[in-house]
Amino acid sequence: MRRLYAGAFFGWGSVPGEVSPAPFFLTWINNRPRNRPDNGRVIEFYPQIRSVHIGAVIASGSLFLLRGLLVQTGSRWGMAASVRYLSYTIDTVLLAAALM
């Protein structure tokens, strides 16, 4: 009886020294259904998604720098709830654009 070890998932075979033809996750990715309605449609919006992502990076970095400077100068505005929630919103948009 052959025993599997952790390397079998990554395609290193079921026993040390034996290599399987393709790792499990690569065979699944290559054999997934391609007739989904969204297949190939997201690429049409790539320039817009990229622009939103770049804008969110700039906004997030700018707000981070501004808040840091305000906190260092002793201003209470840097820790205001509205500014913190704006930071959360920008970071959520940044993450969503990165995952698309």
Short mmCIF file of N, CA, C and O in Angstrom, two decimals:
data_model
loop_
_atom_site.label_atom_id
_atom_site.label_comp_id
_atom_site.label_asym_id
_atom_site.label_seq_id
_atom_site.Cartn_x
_atom_site.Cartn_y
_atom_site.Cartn_z
N MET A 1 0.84 -1.17 0.00
CA MET A 1 0.00 0.00 0.00
C MET A 1 0.89 1.25 0.00
O MET A 1 1.81 1.37 0.78
N ARG A 2 0.59 2.18 -0.91
CA ARG A 2 1.38 3.39 -1.01
C ARG A 2 0.80 4.46 -0.09
O ARG A 2 -0.39 4.62 0.00
N ARG A 3 1.68 5.15 0.57
CA ARG A 3 1.24 6.22 1.47
C ARG A 3 1.56 7.55 0.81
O ARG A 3 2.62 7.73 0.24
N LEU A 4 0.61 8.48 0.91
CA LEU A 4 0.84 9.82 0.40
C LEU A 4 1.52 10.66 1.46
O LEU A 4 1.30 10.48 2.64
N TYR A 5 2.34 11.54 1.03
CA TYR A 5 2.93 12.49 1.96
C TYR A 5 2.64 13.89 1.44
O TYR A 5 2.06 14.07 0.37
N ALA A 6 3.02 14.90 2.17
CA ALA A 6 2.62 16.28 1.85
C ALA A 6 3.10 16.71 0.48
O ALA A 6 2.45 17.51 -0.18
N GLY A 7 4.20 16.19 0.01
CA GLY A 7 4.72 16.59 -1.29
C GLY A 7 3.86 16.14 -2.45
O GLY A 7 3.98 16.66 -3.55
N ALA A 8 2.98 15.18 -2.25
CA ALA A 8 2.15 14.70 -3.35
C ALA A 8 1.23 15.79 -3.86
O ALA A 8 0.92 15.83 -5.04
N PHE A 9 0.80 16.68 -3.00
CA PHE A 9 -0.07 17.77 -3.43
C PHE A 9 0.66 18.70 -4.39
O PHE A 9 0.10 19.21 -5.33
N PHE A 10 1.95 18.91 -4.17
CA PHE A 10 2.72 19.83 -4.99
C PHE A 10 3.34 19.14 -6.21
O PHE A 10 4.09 19.76 -6.93
N GLY A 11 3.02 17.89 -6.44
CA GLY A 11 3.50 17.20 -7.63
C GLY A 11 4.84 16.53 -7.47
O GLY A 11 5.49 16.23 -8.46
N TRP A 12 5.25 16.26 -6.26
CA TRP A 12 6.53 15.62 -6.06
C TRP A 12 6.39 14.11 -5.96
O TRP A 12 7.31 13.44 -5.55
N GLY A 13 5.23 13.57 -6.30
CA GLY A 13 5.03 12.13 -6.29
C GLY A 13 4.41 11.65 -5.00
O GLY A 13 4.20 12.40 -4.06
N SER A 14 4.07 10.38 -4.98
CA SER A 14 3.44 9.82 -3.79
C SER A 14 4.47 9.23 -2.84
O SER A 14 4.18 8.97 -1.70
N VAL A 15 5.64 8.97 -3.32
CA VAL A 15 6.73 8.50 -2.46
C VAL A 15 7.97 9.33 -2.80
O VAL A 15 8.09 9.83 -3.91
N PRO A 16 8.86 9.50 -1.87
CA PRO A 16 10.06 10.28 -2.18
C PRO A 16 10.82 9.71 -3.37
O PRO A 16 10.98 8.50 -3.50
N GLY A 17 11.21 10.60 -4.28
CA GLY A 17 11.95 10.17 -5.46
C GLY A 17 11.06 9.93 -6.67
O GLY A 17 11.57 9.80 -7.78
N GLU A 18 9.77 9.87 -6.52
CA GLU A 18 8.87 9.64 -7.64
C GLU A 18 8.15 10.95 -7.97
O GLU A 18 7.67 11.64 -7.09
N VAL A 19 8.11 11.29 -9.24
CA VAL A 19 7.47 12.53 -9.66
C VAL A 19 6.21 12.19 -10.44
O VAL A 19 6.24 11.41 -11.37
N SER A 20 5.11 12.79 -10.03
CA SER A 20 3.85 12.57 -10.74
C SER A 20 3.82 13.43 -11.99
O SER A 20 4.55 14.41 -12.09
N PRO A 21 2.97 13.11 -12.97
CA PRO A 21 2.95 13.87 -14.22
C PRO A 21 2.59 15.35 -14.04
O PRO A 21 3.14 16.19 -14.70
N ALA A 22 1.64 15.65 -13.16
CA ALA A 22 1.27 17.05 -12.91
C ALA A 22 0.71 17.17 -11.50
O ALA A 22 0.02 16.27 -11.04
N PRO A 23 0.99 18.27 -10.84
CA PRO A 23 0.42 18.45 -9.51
C PRO A 23 -1.10 18.53 -9.56
O PRO A 23 -1.69 18.92 -10.56
N PHE A 24 -1.71 18.17 -8.45
CA PHE A 24 -3.18 18.14 -8.37
C PHE A 24 -3.79 19.48 -8.71
O PHE A 24 -4.71 19.58 -9.49
N PHE A 25 -3.23 20.56 -8.10
CA PHE A 25 -3.87 21.85 -8.30
C PHE A 25 -3.69 22.35 -9.73
O PHE A 25 -4.55 23.05 -10.24
N LEU A 26 -2.62 21.94 -10.43
CA LEU A 26 -2.46 22.35 -11.82
C LEU A 26 -3.42 21.59 -12.73
O LEU A 26 -3.95 22.15 -13.69
N THR A 27 -3.66 20.33 -12.44
CA THR A 27 -4.62 19.59 -13.27
C THR A 27 -6.02 20.13 -13.06
O THR A 27 -6.80 20.22 -14.00
N TRP A 28 -6.35 20.55 -11.84
CA TRP A 28 -7.66 21.12 -11.60
C TRP A 28 -7.82 22.45 -12.33
O TRP A 28 -8.83 22.72 -12.95
N ILE A 29 -6.79 23.30 -12.28
CA ILE A 29 -6.86 24.59 -12.95
C ILE A 29 -6.99 24.40 -14.46
O ILE A 29 -7.78 25.07 -15.12
N ASN A 30 -6.24 23.47 -15.02
CA ASN A 30 -6.30 23.26 -16.46
C ASN A 30 -7.59 22.61 -16.91
O ASN A 30 -7.98 22.76 -18.07
N ASN A 31 -8.28 21.87 -16.04
CA ASN A 31 -9.50 21.17 -16.42
C ASN A 31 -10.77 21.83 -15.91
O ASN A 31 -11.84 21.24 -15.99
N ARG A 32 -10.68 23.05 -15.37
CA ARG A 32 -11.88 23.70 -14.86
C ARG A 32 -12.81 24.08 -16.01
O ARG A 32 -12.35 24.25 -17.15
N PRO A 33 -14.09 24.20 -15.74
CA PRO A 33 -15.02 24.53 -16.81
C PRO A 33 -14.74 25.92 -17.39
O PRO A 33 -14.53 26.88 -16.67
N ARG A 34 -14.73 26.00 -18.69
CA ARG A 34 -14.41 27.26 -19.35
C ARG A 34 -15.65 27.92 -19.96
O ARG A 34 -15.54 28.90 -20.66
N ASN A 35 -16.81 27.37 -19.72
CA ASN A 35 -18.01 27.93 -20.31
C ASN A 35 -18.77 28.81 -19.32
O ASN A 35 -19.96 28.98 -19.44
N ARG A 36 -18.07 29.36 -18.36
CA ARG A 36 -18.72 30.27 -17.41
C ARG A 36 -19.06 31.57 -18.13
O ARG A 36 -18.33 31.99 -19.02
N PRO A 37 -20.14 32.24 -17.72
CA PRO A 37 -20.51 33.46 -18.41
C PRO A 37 -19.50 34.60 -18.26
O PRO A 37 -19.42 35.46 -19.10
N ASP A 38 -18.67 34.59 -17.20
CA ASP A 38 -17.73 35.68 -17.01
C ASP A 38 -16.35 35.38 -17.60
O ASP A 38 -15.44 36.16 -17.45
N ASN A 39 -16.20 34.24 -18.28
CA ASN A 39 -14.90 33.86 -18.81
C ASN A 39 -14.45 34.84 -19.88
O ASN A 39 -15.09 35.01 -20.90
N GLY A 40 -13.35 35.52 -19.64
CA GLY A 40 -12.80 36.44 -20.61
C GLY A 40 -13.43 37.82 -20.58
O GLY A 40 -13.01 38.70 -21.32
N ARG A 41 -14.41 38.05 -19.77
CA ARG A 41 -15.08 39.35 -19.78
C ARG A 41 -14.38 40.37 -18.87
O ARG A 41 -14.51 41.56 -19.11
N VAL A 42 -13.69 39.91 -17.85
CA VAL A 42 -13.04 40.85 -16.93
C VAL A 42 -11.89 41.55 -17.64
O VAL A 42 -11.61 42.72 -17.36
N ILE A 43 -11.24 40.88 -18.57
CA ILE A 43 -10.10 41.48 -19.26
C ILE A 43 -10.52 42.72 -20.04
O ILE A 43 -9.72 43.61 -20.28
N GLU A 44 -11.78 42.80 -20.41
CA GLU A 44 -12.27 43.98 -21.14
C GLU A 44 -12.20 45.23 -20.27
O GLU A 44 -12.07 46.34 -20.79
N PHE A 45 -12.27 45.07 -18.97
CA PHE A 45 -12.26 46.20 -18.04
C PHE A 45 -10.90 46.41 -17.39
O PHE A 45 -10.77 47.16 -16.43
N TYR A 46 -9.87 45.74 -17.90
CA TYR A 46 -8.54 45.82 -17.29
C TYR A 46 -8.03 47.25 -17.15
O TYR A 46 -7.54 47.63 -16.09
N PRO A 47 -8.11 48.09 -18.20
CA PRO A 47 -7.59 49.46 -18.04
C PRO A 47 -8.30 50.24 -16.93
O PRO A 47 -7.64 50.97 -16.17
N GLN A 48 -9.62 50.08 -16.82
CA GLN A 48 -10.36 50.79 -15.78
C GLN A 48 -10.01 50.27 -14.39
O GLN A 48 -9.83 51.04 -13.44
N ILE A 49 -9.93 48.94 -14.25
CA ILE A 49 -9.58 48.34 -12.96
C ILE A 49 -8.18 48.76 -12.54
O ILE A 49 -7.92 49.08 -11.39
N ARG A 50 -7.26 48.77 -13.51
CA ARG A 50 -5.88 49.17 -13.22
C ARG A 50 -5.82 50.63 -12.78
O ARG A 50 -5.10 50.99 -11.84
N SER A 51 -6.59 51.49 -13.44
CA SER A 51 -6.62 52.91 -13.07
C SER A 51 -7.18 53.10 -11.66
O SER A 51 -6.65 53.90 -10.87
N VAL A 52 -8.24 52.36 -11.33
CA VAL A 52 -8.81 52.44 -9.98
C VAL A 52 -7.79 51.96 -8.96
O VAL A 52 -7.62 52.56 -7.89
N HIS A 53 -7.08 50.88 -9.27
CA HIS A 53 -6.08 50.34 -8.35
C HIS A 53 -4.95 51.34 -8.13
O HIS A 53 -4.54 51.59 -6.98
N ILE A 54 -4.44 51.93 -9.20
CA ILE A 54 -3.35 52.90 -9.07
C ILE A 54 -3.82 54.13 -8.29
O ILE A 54 -3.10 54.65 -7.43
N GLY A 55 -5.03 54.59 -8.58
CA GLY A 55 -5.57 55.73 -7.84
C GLY A 55 -5.74 55.42 -6.36
O GLY A 55 -5.46 56.27 -5.50
N ALA A 56 -6.18 54.19 -6.05
CA ALA A 56 -6.34 53.80 -4.65
C ALA A 56 -4.98 53.69 -3.95
O ALA A 56 -4.87 54.03 -2.77
N VAL A 57 -3.96 53.25 -4.66
CA VAL A 57 -2.61 53.19 -4.07
C VAL A 57 -2.13 54.59 -3.73
O VAL A 57 -1.61 54.84 -2.62
N ILE A 58 -2.32 55.52 -4.65
CA ILE A 58 -1.88 56.90 -4.42
C ILE A 58 -2.67 57.52 -3.27
O ILE A 58 -2.11 58.17 -2.38
N ALA A 59 -4.00 57.31 -3.26
CA ALA A 59 -4.84 57.88 -2.20
C ALA A 59 -4.49 57.27 -0.84
O ALA A 59 -4.42 57.99 0.16
N SER A 60 -4.27 55.96 -0.81
CA SER A 60 -3.95 55.29 0.45
C SER A 60 -2.61 55.78 1.01
O SER A 60 -2.49 56.09 2.19
N GLY A 61 -1.61 55.86 0.14
CA GLY A 61 -0.30 56.34 0.58
C GLY A 61 -0.33 57.79 1.02
O GLY A 61 0.29 58.15 2.03
N SER A 62 -1.06 58.61 0.28
CA SER A 62 -1.15 60.03 0.64
C SER A 62 -1.86 60.22 1.97
O SER A 62 -1.42 61.02 2.82
N LEU A 63 -2.96 59.52 2.16
CA LEU A 63 -3.69 59.63 3.41
C LEU A 63 -2.87 59.10 4.58
O LEU A 63 -2.88 59.67 5.67
N PHE A 64 -2.13 58.02 4.35
CA PHE A 64 -1.26 57.47 5.39
C PHE A 64 -0.20 58.50 5.80
O PHE A 64 0.04 58.73 6.99
N LEU A 65 0.42 59.13 4.80
CA LEU A 65 1.45 60.14 5.08
C LEU A 65 0.85 61.34 5.79
O LEU A 65 1.40 61.83 6.79
N LEU A 66 -0.30 61.80 5.33
CA LEU A 66 -0.96 62.95 5.94
C LEU A 66 -1.35 62.66 7.39
O LEU A 66 -1.10 63.47 8.29
N ARG A 67 -1.93 61.49 7.63
CA ARG A 67 -2.32 61.13 9.00
C ARG A 67 -1.10 61.02 9.90
O ARG A 67 -1.11 61.45 11.06
N GLY A 68 -0.03 60.43 9.38
CA GLY A 68 1.20 60.31 10.17
C GLY A 68 1.78 61.66 10.54
O GLY A 68 2.20 61.87 11.68
N LEU A 69 1.81 62.59 9.58
CA LEU A 69 2.31 63.93 9.87
C LEU A 69 1.43 64.65 10.88
O LEU A 69 1.94 65.34 11.77
N LEU A 70 0.13 64.51 10.73
CA LEU A 70 -0.78 65.17 11.66
C LEU A 70 -0.66 64.62 13.09
O LEU A 70 -0.70 65.37 14.06
N VAL A 71 -0.49 63.32 13.21
CA VAL A 71 -0.33 62.72 14.54
C VAL A 71 1.00 63.17 15.14
O VAL A 71 1.08 63.45 16.35
N GLN A 72 2.05 63.26 14.32
CA GLN A 72 3.36 63.70 14.83
C GLN A 72 3.34 65.15 15.29
O GLN A 72 4.06 65.52 16.22
N THR A 73 2.52 65.97 14.65
CA THR A 73 2.43 67.38 15.06
C THR A 73 1.49 67.59 16.23
O THR A 73 1.38 68.70 16.74
N GLY A 74 0.78 66.56 16.64
CA GLY A 74 -0.10 66.66 17.79
C GLY A 74 -1.53 67.00 17.45
O GLY A 74 -2.34 67.24 18.34
N SER A 75 -1.87 67.01 16.19
CA SER A 75 -3.23 67.33 15.79
C SER A 75 -4.15 66.15 16.06
O SER A 75 -3.78 64.99 15.83
N ARG A 76 -5.35 66.43 16.52
CA ARG A 76 -6.31 65.35 16.80
C ARG A 76 -7.06 64.94 15.53
O ARG A 76 -7.72 63.92 15.52
N TRP A 77 -6.96 65.74 14.49
CA TRP A 77 -7.68 65.46 13.25
C TRP A 77 -7.20 64.17 12.60
O TRP A 77 -7.96 63.48 11.95
N GLY A 78 -5.93 63.84 12.79
CA GLY A 78 -5.37 62.64 12.17
C GLY A 78 -5.98 61.34 12.68
O GLY A 78 -5.96 60.33 11.98
N MET A 79 -6.54 61.36 13.88
CA MET A 79 -7.16 60.16 14.44
C MET A 79 -8.69 60.25 14.49
O MET A 79 -9.34 59.44 15.15
N ALA A 80 -9.26 61.22 13.79
CA ALA A 80 -10.72 61.37 13.76
C ALA A 80 -11.35 60.15 13.11
O ALA A 80 -10.78 59.52 12.22
N ALA A 81 -12.56 59.82 13.54
CA ALA A 81 -13.24 58.63 13.05
C ALA A 81 -13.49 58.71 11.55
O ALA A 81 -13.32 57.71 10.83
N SER A 82 -13.86 59.86 11.06
CA SER A 82 -14.15 59.97 9.62
C SER A 82 -12.91 59.71 8.78
O SER A 82 -12.99 59.08 7.73
N VAL A 83 -11.76 60.17 9.23
CA VAL A 83 -10.52 59.95 8.49
C VAL A 83 -10.12 58.48 8.55
O VAL A 83 -9.67 57.91 7.56
N ARG A 84 -10.31 57.85 9.70
CA ARG A 84 -10.00 56.42 9.81
C ARG A 84 -10.90 55.60 8.91
O ARG A 84 -10.43 54.69 8.22
N TYR A 85 -12.19 55.92 8.89
CA TYR A 85 -13.11 55.17 8.02
C TYR A 85 -12.82 55.41 6.55
O TYR A 85 -12.99 54.51 5.72
N LEU A 86 -12.37 56.61 6.20
CA LEU A 86 -11.95 56.87 4.83
C LEU A 86 -10.76 55.99 4.46
O LEU A 86 -10.70 55.44 3.36
N SER A 87 -9.85 55.84 5.39
CA SER A 87 -8.70 54.97 5.16
C SER A 87 -9.14 53.52 4.95
O SER A 87 -8.64 52.83 4.05
N TYR A 88 -10.08 53.05 5.75
CA TYR A 88 -10.59 51.68 5.58
C TYR A 88 -11.25 51.52 4.23
O TYR A 88 -11.09 50.49 3.55
N THR A 89 -12.01 52.52 3.81
CA THR A 89 -12.72 52.45 2.53
C THR A 89 -11.73 52.41 1.37
O THR A 89 -11.88 51.61 0.44
N ILE A 90 -10.73 53.27 1.41
CA ILE A 90 -9.72 53.29 0.34
C ILE A 90 -8.99 51.96 0.29
O ILE A 90 -8.77 51.40 -0.80
N ASP A 91 -8.63 51.39 1.43
CA ASP A 91 -7.93 50.11 1.44
C ASP A 91 -8.82 48.98 0.95
O ASP A 91 -8.34 48.03 0.31
N THR A 92 -10.11 49.05 1.21
CA THR A 92 -11.04 48.04 0.69
C THR A 92 -11.14 48.12 -0.82
O THR A 92 -11.13 47.09 -1.51
N VAL A 93 -11.22 49.32 -1.35
CA VAL A 93 -11.24 49.51 -2.81
C VAL A 93 -9.94 49.01 -3.42
O VAL A 93 -9.94 48.34 -4.47
N LEU A 94 -8.84 49.28 -2.77
CA LEU A 94 -7.53 48.83 -3.24
C LEU A 94 -7.47 47.31 -3.31
O LEU A 94 -7.04 46.72 -4.32
N LEU A 95 -7.93 46.66 -2.27
CA LEU A 95 -7.94 45.20 -2.25
C LEU A 95 -8.88 44.62 -3.29
O LEU A 95 -8.54 43.66 -3.99
N ALA A 96 -10.07 45.20 -3.41
CA ALA A 96 -11.04 44.70 -4.40
C ALA A 96 -10.51 44.84 -5.82
O ALA A 96 -10.65 43.93 -6.65
N ALA A 97 -9.86 45.96 -6.12
CA ALA A 97 -9.31 46.15 -7.46
C ALA A 97 -8.16 45.18 -7.71
O ALA A 97 -7.97 44.71 -8.83
N ALA A 98 -7.40 44.88 -6.68
CA ALA A 98 -6.27 43.94 -6.84
C ALA A 98 -6.77 42.51 -7.09
O ALA A 98 -6.13 41.75 -7.81
N LEU A 99 -7.89 42.15 -6.51
CA LEU A 99 -8.39 40.78 -6.64
C LEU A 99 -9.18 40.55 -7.93
O LEU A 99 -9.48 39.41 -8.26
N MET A 100 -9.52 41.61 -8.63
CA MET A 100 -10.32 41.43 -9.85
C MET A 100 -9.48 40.96 -11.01
O MET A 100 -8.47 41.05 -11.29
#
